[in-house]
CSV table of N, CA, C and O in Angstrom, one decimal:
chain,number,residue,atom,x,y,z
A,64,MET,N,58.4,118.9,-135.1
A,64,MET,CA,57.6,120.0,-135.5
A,64,MET,C,57.4,121.3,-134.8
A,64,MET,O,56.8,121.1,-133.6
A,65,GLN,N,57.4,122.2,-135.4
A,65,GLN,CA,57.0,123.5,-134.5
A,65,GLN,C,55.8,124.3,-135.3
A,65,GLN,O,55.7,124.4,-136.5
A,66,ILE,N,55.0,124.6,-134.3
A,66,ILE,CA,53.7,125.4,-134.7
A,66,ILE,C,53.9,126.7,-134.4
A,66,ILE,O,54.7,127.5,-133.6
A,67,SER,N,53.8,127.7,-135.6
A,67,SER,CA,54.0,129.0,-135.6
A,67,SER,C,52.8,129.6,-134.5
A,67,SER,O,51.9,129.4,-134.3
A,68,SER,N,53.2,130.8,-134.1
A,68,SER,CA,52.4,131.5,-133.0
A,68,SER,C,51.2,132.2,-134.2
A,68,SER,O,51.4,132.9,-135.2
A,69,ARG,N,50.0,132.3,-133.5
A,69,ARG,CA,49.1,133.2,-134.0
A,69,ARG,C,48.7,134.3,-133.2
A,69,ARG,O,49.0,134.2,-132.0
A,70,THR,N,48.2,135.1,-134.0
A,70,THR,CA,47.6,136.4,-132.9
A,70,THR,C,46.3,136.2,-132.8
A,70,THR,O,45.3,136.0,-133.7
A,71,GLU,N,45.9,136.5,-131.4
A,71,GLU,CA,44.8,136.3,-131.1
A,71,GLU,C,43.7,137.6,-131.5
A,71,GLU,O,44.4,138.6,-130.9
A,72,LEU,N,42.6,137.7,-131.8
A,72,LEU,CA,42.0,138.6,-131.9
A,72,LEU,C,40.9,139.0,-131.2
A,72,LEU,O,40.1,137.9,-130.6
A,73,PRO,N,40.6,139.9,-130.6
A,73,PRO,CA,39.4,140.2,-129.6
A,73,PRO,C,38.2,140.0,-130.1
A,73,PRO,O,37.9,140.6,-131.0
A,74,LEU,N,37.2,139.5,-129.2
A,74,LEU,CA,35.8,139.2,-129.7
A,74,LEU,C,35.1,140.6,-129.0
A,74,LEU,O,35.2,140.6,-127.9
A,75,THR,N,34.5,141.2,-129.8
A,75,THR,CA,33.6,142.3,-129.1
A,75,THR,C,32.1,142.2,-129.6
A,75,THR,O,31.8,141.4,-130.7
A,76,ALA,N,31.0,142.4,-128.9
A,76,ALA,CA,29.8,142.5,-129.2
A,76,ALA,C,29.3,143.9,-129.3
A,76,ALA,O,28.1,144.0,-128.6
A,77,THR,N,29.7,144.8,-129.9
A,77,THR,CA,29.2,145.9,-130.0
A,77,THR,C,28.5,146.1,-131.3
A,77,THR,O,28.7,145.5,-132.2
A,78,SER,N,27.4,147.1,-131.1
A,78,SER,CA,26.5,147.0,-132.4
A,78,SER,C,26.9,147.9,-133.5
A,78,SER,O,26.6,147.8,-134.8
A,79,SER,N,28.2,148.6,-133.5
A,79,SER,CA,28.9,149.3,-134.1
A,79,SER,C,29.8,148.5,-135.2
A,79,SER,O,30.3,148.7,-136.4
A,80,SER,N,30.1,147.1,-134.9
A,80,SER,CA,31.0,146.5,-135.6
A,80,SER,C,30.1,145.3,-136.1
A,80,SER,O,29.0,144.8,-135.7
A,81,GLY,N,30.7,144.8,-137.1
A,81,GLY,CA,30.0,143.6,-137.8
A,81,GLY,C,29.2,144.0,-138.9
A,81,GLY,O,29.1,145.1,-139.3
A,82,CYS,N,28.3,142.9,-139.3
A,82,CYS,CA,27.5,143.2,-140.5
A,82,CYS,C,26.1,143.3,-140.1
A,82,CYS,O,25.3,143.5,-140.8
A,83,GLY,N,25.7,143.4,-138.9
A,83,GLY,CA,24.2,143.6,-138.3
A,83,GLY,C,23.6,142.4,-138.2
A,83,GLY,O,22.7,142.3,-137.4
A,84,ARG,N,24.0,141.3,-138.5
A,84,ARG,CA,23.4,140.0,-138.3
A,84,ARG,C,23.7,139.5,-136.9
A,84,ARG,O,23.3,138.6,-136.5
A,85,CYS,N,25.2,139.9,-136.6
A,85,CYS,CA,25.6,139.6,-135.2
A,85,CYS,C,25.3,140.4,-134.3
A,85,CYS,O,25.7,140.3,-132.9
A,86,SER,N,24.5,141.5,-134.5
A,86,SER,CA,24.2,142.6,-133.4
A,86,SER,C,23.4,141.9,-132.3
A,86,SER,O,22.6,141.2,-132.5
A,87,THR,N,23.6,142.4,-131.0
A,87,THR,CA,23.0,141.9,-129.8
A,87,THR,C,21.7,143.0,-129.6
A,87,THR,O,20.9,142.5,-128.9
A,88,GLU,N,21.7,143.9,-130.4
A,88,GLU,CA,20.5,144.9,-130.2
A,88,GLU,C,19.2,144.3,-131.0
A,88,GLU,O,19.3,143.8,-131.9
A,89,ALA,N,18.1,144.4,-130.4
A,89,ALA,CA,16.8,143.8,-130.9
A,89,ALA,C,16.5,145.0,-132.2
A,89,ALA,O,16.7,146.4,-131.9
A,90,ARG,N,16.0,144.6,-133.6
A,90,ARG,CA,15.5,145.5,-134.4
A,90,ARG,C,14.2,145.4,-134.5
A,90,ARG,O,13.4,144.3,-134.2
A,91,VAL,N,13.6,146.5,-134.9
A,91,VAL,CA,12.2,146.5,-134.9
A,91,VAL,C,11.7,146.6,-136.4
A,91,VAL,O,12.3,147.4,-137.0
A,92,VAL,N,10.8,145.4,-136.7
A,92,VAL,CA,10.5,145.4,-138.0
A,92,VAL,C,9.1,145.8,-138.2
A,92,VAL,O,8.1,145.4,-137.6
A,93,PRO,N,8.9,147.1,-138.9
A,93,PRO,CA,7.4,147.3,-139.1
A,93,PRO,C,6.5,146.2,-139.7
A,93,PRO,O,6.8,145.4,-140.7
A,94,PRO,N,5.2,146.4,-139.4
A,94,PRO,CA,4.2,145.1,-139.8
A,94,PRO,C,4.2,145.5,-141.3
A,94,PRO,O,3.8,146.6,-141.8
A,95,THR,N,3.7,144.3,-142.1
A,95,THR,CA,3.6,144.7,-143.6
A,95,THR,C,2.3,144.1,-143.9
A,95,THR,O,1.9,144.3,-145.1
A,96,SER,N,1.6,143.4,-143.0
A,96,SER,CA,0.1,143.0,-143.4
A,96,SER,C,-0.9,143.6,-142.5
A,96,SER,O,-0.5,144.1,-141.4
A,97,THR,N,-1.9,143.6,-143.1
A,97,THR,CA,-3.1,143.9,-142.3
A,97,THR,C,-4.1,143.1,-142.3
A,97,THR,O,-4.1,142.1,-143.0
A,98,ASP,N,-5.1,143.2,-141.3
A,98,ASP,CA,-6.4,142.2,-141.1
A,98,ASP,C,-7.5,143.0,-141.7
A,98,ASP,O,-7.7,144.0,-141.3
A,99,VAL,N,-8.1,142.2,-142.4
A,99,VAL,CA,-9.4,142.6,-143.1
A,99,VAL,C,-10.5,141.9,-142.6
A,99,VAL,O,-10.3,140.5,-142.8
A,100,GLU,N,-11.8,142.3,-142.3
A,100,GLU,CA,-12.7,141.4,-142.0
A,100,GLU,C,-13.9,141.9,-142.9
A,100,GLU,O,-14.3,143.1,-142.9
A,101,LEU,N,-14.5,140.9,-143.3
A,101,LEU,CA,-15.6,141.4,-144.5
A,101,LEU,C,-16.9,140.5,-144.2
A,101,LEU,O,-16.6,139.3,-143.7
A,102,GLY,N,-17.9,141.0,-144.3
A,102,GLY,CA,-19.4,140.0,-144.2
A,102,GLY,C,-19.7,139.5,-145.7
A,102,GLY,O,-19.5,140.4,-146.5
A,103,VAL,N,-20.1,138.4,-145.5
A,103,VAL,CA,-20.4,137.4,-146.9
A,103,VAL,C,-21.5,136.9,-146.8
A,103,VAL,O,-21.8,136.1,-145.9
A,104,GLU,N,-22.6,137.0,-147.7
A,104,GLU,CA,-23.7,136.3,-147.7
A,104,GLU,C,-23.7,135.2,-148.7
A,104,GLU,O,-23.1,135.4,-149.8
A,105,GLY,N,-24.5,134.0,-148.7
A,105,GLY,CA,-24.6,133.2,-149.8
A,105,GLY,C,-24.2,131.9,-149.2
A,105,GLY,O,-24.2,130.7,-150.1
A,106,LEU,N,-23.1,131.8,-148.4
A,106,LEU,CA,-22.5,130.6,-147.8
A,106,LEU,C,-23.4,129.7,-147.0
A,106,LEU,O,-24.2,130.3,-146.1
A,107,THR,N,-23.6,128.4,-147.4
A,107,THR,CA,-24.6,127.4,-147.0
A,107,THR,C,-23.9,126.5,-146.2
A,107,THR,O,-24.6,125.7,-145.4
A,108,CYS,N,-22.7,126.0,-146.8
A,108,CYS,CA,-22.1,124.9,-146.3
A,108,CYS,C,-20.7,124.8,-146.3
A,108,CYS,O,-19.9,126.0,-146.7
A,109,GLY,N,-20.0,123.9,-145.8
A,109,GLY,CA,-18.4,123.7,-145.8
A,109,GLY,C,-17.8,124.0,-147.3
A,109,GLY,O,-16.8,124.3,-147.4
A,110,GLY,N,-18.7,123.2,-148.3
A,110,GLY,CA,-18.2,123.5,-149.8
A,110,GLY,C,-18.1,124.9,-150.1
A,110,GLY,O,-17.2,125.1,-150.9
A,111,CYS,N,-19.1,125.4,-149.7
A,111,CYS,CA,-19.2,127.2,-149.9
A,111,CYS,C,-17.8,127.8,-149.5
A,111,CYS,O,-17.2,128.5,-150.1
A,112,VAL,N,-17.5,127.6,-148.2
A,112,VAL,CA,-16.5,127.9,-147.5
A,112,VAL,C,-15.2,127.5,-148.2
A,112,VAL,O,-14.5,128.5,-148.4
A,113,GLY,N,-15.1,126.5,-148.5
A,113,GLY,CA,-13.8,126.0,-149.4
A,113,GLY,C,-13.6,126.7,-150.6
A,113,GLY,O,-12.5,127.3,-150.8
A,114,ARG,N,-14.7,126.8,-151.4
A,114,ARG,CA,-14.7,127.5,-152.7
A,114,ARG,C,-14.3,129.0,-152.3
A,114,ARG,O,-13.3,129.5,-153.1
A,115,LEU,N,-14.8,129.6,-151.5
A,115,LEU,CA,-14.6,130.8,-151.4
A,115,LEU,C,-13.3,131.3,-150.7
A,115,LEU,O,-12.7,132.2,-151.3
A,116,LYS,N,-12.8,130.2,-150.0
A,116,LYS,CA,-11.3,130.5,-149.4
A,116,LYS,C,-10.3,130.3,-150.3
A,116,LYS,O,-9.2,131.0,-150.5
A,117,ARG,N,-10.8,129.3,-151.3
A,117,ARG,CA,-9.5,129.3,-152.5
A,117,ARG,C,-9.6,130.5,-153.3
A,117,ARG,O,-8.6,130.8,-153.8
A,118,ALA,N,-10.7,130.8,-153.5
A,118,ALA,CA,-10.8,132.0,-154.4
A,118,ALA,C,-10.1,133.5,-154.0
A,118,ALA,O,-9.4,134.1,-154.7
A,119,VAL,N,-10.3,133.6,-152.8
A,119,VAL,CA,-9.6,134.9,-152.1
A,119,VAL,C,-8.2,134.5,-151.8
A,119,VAL,O,-7.5,135.6,-152.1
A,120,LYS,N,-7.8,133.3,-151.5
A,120,LYS,CA,-6.4,133.1,-151.4
A,120,LYS,C,-5.6,133.2,-152.8
A,120,LYS,O,-4.3,133.5,-152.6
A,121,ASP,N,-6.3,133.0,-153.8
A,121,ASP,CA,-5.5,133.3,-155.3
A,121,ASP,C,-5.3,134.9,-155.2
A,121,ASP,O,-4.5,135.0,-156.7
A,122,VAL,N,-5.9,135.5,-154.7
A,122,VAL,CA,-5.8,137.2,-154.8
A,122,VAL,C,-4.3,137.5,-154.7
A,122,VAL,O,-3.8,137.0,-153.2
A,123,ASP,N,-3.7,138.4,-155.3
A,123,ASP,CA,-2.4,139.0,-154.9
A,123,ASP,C,-2.1,139.6,-153.5
A,123,ASP,O,-3.2,140.5,-153.5
A,124,GLY,N,-1.4,139.4,-152.8
A,124,GLY,CA,-1.3,139.9,-151.5
A,124,GLY,C,-2.0,139.4,-150.3
A,124,GLY,O,-1.9,139.7,-149.2
A,125,VAL,N,-2.9,138.3,-150.6
A,125,VAL,CA,-3.5,137.7,-149.5
A,125,VAL,C,-2.5,136.6,-149.0
A,125,VAL,O,-2.1,135.7,-149.5
A,126,ASP,N,-2.1,136.7,-147.5
A,126,ASP,CA,-1.2,135.8,-146.9
A,126,ASP,C,-2.2,134.6,-146.2
A,126,ASP,O,-1.7,133.4,-146.5
A,127,ALA,N,-3.4,135.0,-145.8
A,127,ALA,CA,-4.1,133.9,-145.5
A,127,ALA,C,-5.8,134.3,-145.0
A,127,ALA,O,-6.1,135.5,-145.2
A,128,ALA,N,-6.7,133.4,-145.4
A,128,ALA,CA,-7.9,133.8,-145.5
A,128,ALA,C,-8.6,132.6,-144.6
A,128,ALA,O,-8.2,131.5,-144.5
A,129,ALA,N,-9.6,133.2,-143.8
A,129,ALA,CA,-10.4,132.3,-142.8
A,129,ALA,C,-11.8,132.7,-142.9
A,129,ALA,O,-12.2,133.8,-143.1
A,130,ILE,N,-12.6,131.5,-142.8
A,130,ILE,CA,-14.2,132.2,-142.8
A,130,ILE,C,-14.9,131.3,-141.6
A,130,ILE,O,-14.5,130.4,-141.2
A,131,GLU,N,-15.8,132.2,-141.1
A,131,GLU,CA,-16.6,131.8,-139.9
A,131,GLU,C,-17.9,131.8,-140.6
A,131,GLU,O,-18.6,132.8,-140.8
A,132,LEU,N,-18.6,130.5,-140.8
A,132,LEU,CA,-19.6,130.2,-141.6
A,132,LEU,C,-20.8,130.5,-140.6
A,132,LEU,O,-20.7,130.1,-139.5
A,133,VAL,N,-21.8,131.3,-141.5
A,133,VAL,CA,-23.2,131.3,-140.6
A,133,VAL,C,-24.1,131.0,-141.7
A,133,VAL,O,-24.5,131.9,-142.7
A,134,ALA,N,-24.6,129.7,-141.7
A,134,ALA,CA,-25.4,129.1,-142.9
A,134,ALA,C,-26.7,130.2,-142.8
A,134,ALA,O,-27.3,130.2,-142.1
A,135,GLY,N,-26.7,130.5,-144.1
A,135,GLY,CA,-28.0,131.2,-144.4
A,135,GLY,C,-28.0,132.7,-143.9
A,135,GLY,O,-29.0,133.5,-144.0
A,136,GLY,N,-27.0,133.1,-143.0
A,136,GLY,CA,-26.8,134.5,-142.6
A,136,GLY,C,-25.6,135.3,-143.2
A,136,GLY,O,-25.0,134.9,-144.1
A,137,VAL,N,-25.2,136.0,-142.4
A,137,VAL,CA,-23.8,136.7,-142.9
A,137,VAL,C,-22.6,136.1,-142.2
A,137,VAL,O,-22.4,136.2,-141.1
A,138,SER,N,-21.8,135.6,-143.1
A,138,SER,CA,-20.5,135.0,-142.5
A,138,SER,C,-19.3,136.1,-142.6
A,138,SER,O,-19.6,137.1,-143.2
A,139,ARG,N,-18.2,135.6,-141.8
A,139,ARG,CA,-17.4,136.5,-141.6
A,139,ARG,C,-16.2,136.0,-142.4
A,139,ARG,O,-15.5,134.9,-142.3
A,140,LEU,N,-15.4,137.0,-143.4
A,140,LEU,CA,-14.1,136.4,-144.0
A,140,LEU,C,-13.2,137.5,-143.4
A,140,LEU,O,-13.4,138.5,-143.2
A,141,LEU,N,-12.0,136.6,-142.9
A,141,LEU,CA,-11.0,137.4,-142.5
A,141,LEU,C,-10.0,137.1,-143.1
A,141,LEU,O,-9.4,136.1,-143.7
A,142,ILE,N,-9.2,138.2,-143.7
A,142,ILE,CA,-8.1,138.1,-144.6
A,142,ILE,C,-6.8,138.8,-143.8
A,142,ILE,O,-6.9,139.8,-143.2
A,143,THR,N,-5.8,137.9,-144.0
A,143,THR,CA,-4.4,138.8,-143.4
A,143,THR,C,-3.6,138.9,-144.6
A,143,THR,O,-3.4,138.0,-145.6
A,144,GLY,N,-2.7,140.0,-144.8
A,144,GLY,CA,-2.1,140.3,-146.0
A,144,GLY,C,-2.3,141.8,-146.4
A,144,GLY,O,-2.8,142.6,-145.4
A,145,SER,N,-2.0,142.2,-147.5
A,145,SER,CA,-2.1,143.7,-148.2
A,145,SER,C,-2.3,143.5,-149.4
A,145,SER,O,-2.2,143.8,-150.4
A,146,PRO,N,-3.8,142.8,-149.7
A,146,PRO,CA,-4.5,142.7,-150.9
A,146,PRO,C,-5.1,144.0,-151.3
A,146,PRO,O,-5.6,144.8,-150.3
A,147,GLU,N,-5.3,144.3,-152.6
A,147,GLU,CA,-6.2,145.1,-153.2
A,147,GLU,C,-7.7,144.8,-152.7
A,147,GLU,O,-8.2,143.7,-153.2
A,148,LEU,N,-8.6,145.7,-152.2
A,148,LEU,CA,-9.8,145.3,-151.7
A,148,LEU,C,-10.6,145.1,-153.0
A,148,LEU,O,-11.6,144.1,-152.7
A,149,ALA,N,-10.6,145.9,-154.0
A,149,ALA,CA,-11.2,145.8,-155.1
A,149,ALA,C,-10.9,144.3,-155.7
A,149,ALA,O,-12.2,143.7,-156.2
A,150,ALA,N,-9.8,143.7,-155.6
A,150,ALA,CA,-9.6,142.4,-156.1
A,150,ALA,C,-10.2,141.3,-155.4
A,150,ALA,O,-10.7,140.3,-155.7
A,151,VAL,N,-10.1,141.7,-154.2
A,151,VAL,CA,-11.0,140.7,-153.0
A,151,VAL,C,-12.5,140.7,-153.6
A,151,VAL,O,-13.1,139.7,-153.6
A,152,HIS,N,-12.9,141.9,-153.7
A,152,HIS,CA,-14.5,142.0,-154.1
A,152,HIS,C,-14.7,141.1,-155.2
A,152,HIS,O,-15.7,140.6,-155.2
A,153,ASP,N,-13.8,141.3,-156.5
A,153,ASP,CA,-14.2,140.7,-157.3
A,153,ASP,C,-13.9,139.2,-157.2
A,153,ASP,O,-14.7,138.4,-157.9
A,154,ALA,N,-13.1,138.8,-156.6
A,154,ALA,CA,-12.9,137.4,-156.3
A,154,ALA,C,-14.3,136.6,-155.4
A,154,ALA,O,-14.7,135.6,-155.8
A,155,VAL,N,-14.8,137.5,-154.6
A,155,VAL,CA,-15.9,136.9,-153.7
A,155,VAL,C,-17.2,136.8,-154.9
A,155,VAL,O,-17.8,136.0,-154.9
A,156,ARG,N,-17.3,138.0,-155.9
A,156,ARG,CA,-18.3,137.9,-156.7
A,156,ARG,C,-18.3,136.9,-157.6
A,156,ARG,O,-19.2,136.2,-157.9
A,157,TYR,N,-17.0,136.4,-158.2
A,157,TYR,CA,-16.6,135.7,-159.3
A,157,TYR,C,-17.1,134.3,-158.4
A,157,TYR,O,-17.4,133.4,-159.2
A,158,ALA,N,-16.6,134.0,-157.2
A,158,ALA,CA,-17.1,132.7,-156.5
A,158,ALA,C,-18.5,132.4,-156.5
A,158,ALA,O,-18.9,131.2,-155.7
A,159,GLY,N,-19.3,133.6,-156.6
A,159,GLY,CA,-20.8,133.5,-156.6
A,159,GLY,C,-21.4,133.8,-155.3
A,159,GLY,O,-22.6,133.5,-154.8
A,160,TYR,N,-20.8,134.9,-154.5
A,160,TYR,CA,-21.3,135.3,-153.1
A,160,TYR,C,-21.4,136.8,-153.4
A,160,TYR,O,-20.6,137.4,-154.1
A,161,ALA,N,-21.7,137.2,-152.2
A,161,ALA,CA,-21.9,138.8,-152.2
A,161,ALA,C,-21.3,139.2,-150.9
A,161,ALA,O,-21.9,138.8,-149.7
A,162,LEU,N,-20.6,140.4,-151.0
A,162,LEU,CA,-20.3,141.2,-149.7
A,162,LEU,C,-21.3,142.1,-149.2
A,162,LEU,O,-22.0,142.6,-149.9
A,163,THR,N,-21.4,142.1,-147.9
A,163,THR,CA,-22.2,142.8,-147.3
A,163,THR,C,-21.8,144.3,-146.7
A,163,THR,O,-22.6,145.4,-146.5
A,164,ARG,N,-20.5,144.4,-146.7
A,164,ARG,CA,-19.8,145.7,-146.1
A,164,ARG,C,-18.5,145.7,-146.7
A,164,ARG,O,-17.8,144.8,-146.9
């Protein structure tokens, strides 16, 4: 049995060839989300935190929400994503709490 000869193709690692997925150069991806910090009044316990967190996470554009509870004081609501702030304000109000700033 005889094996036919094959042509060897050169392997190159230049950024001008290929589809871009194989490029060895790093690509810069602009950030698409922002961090928002808001003060919230009316939170008194972990149940309040869970209720507010679920309400805020349901807003379009919210990637993540975290709350630092200050029972009886001004708690911090930290949001990551690109939501409409008016929608976040509405969600907080609907959940039964008030924004301070």
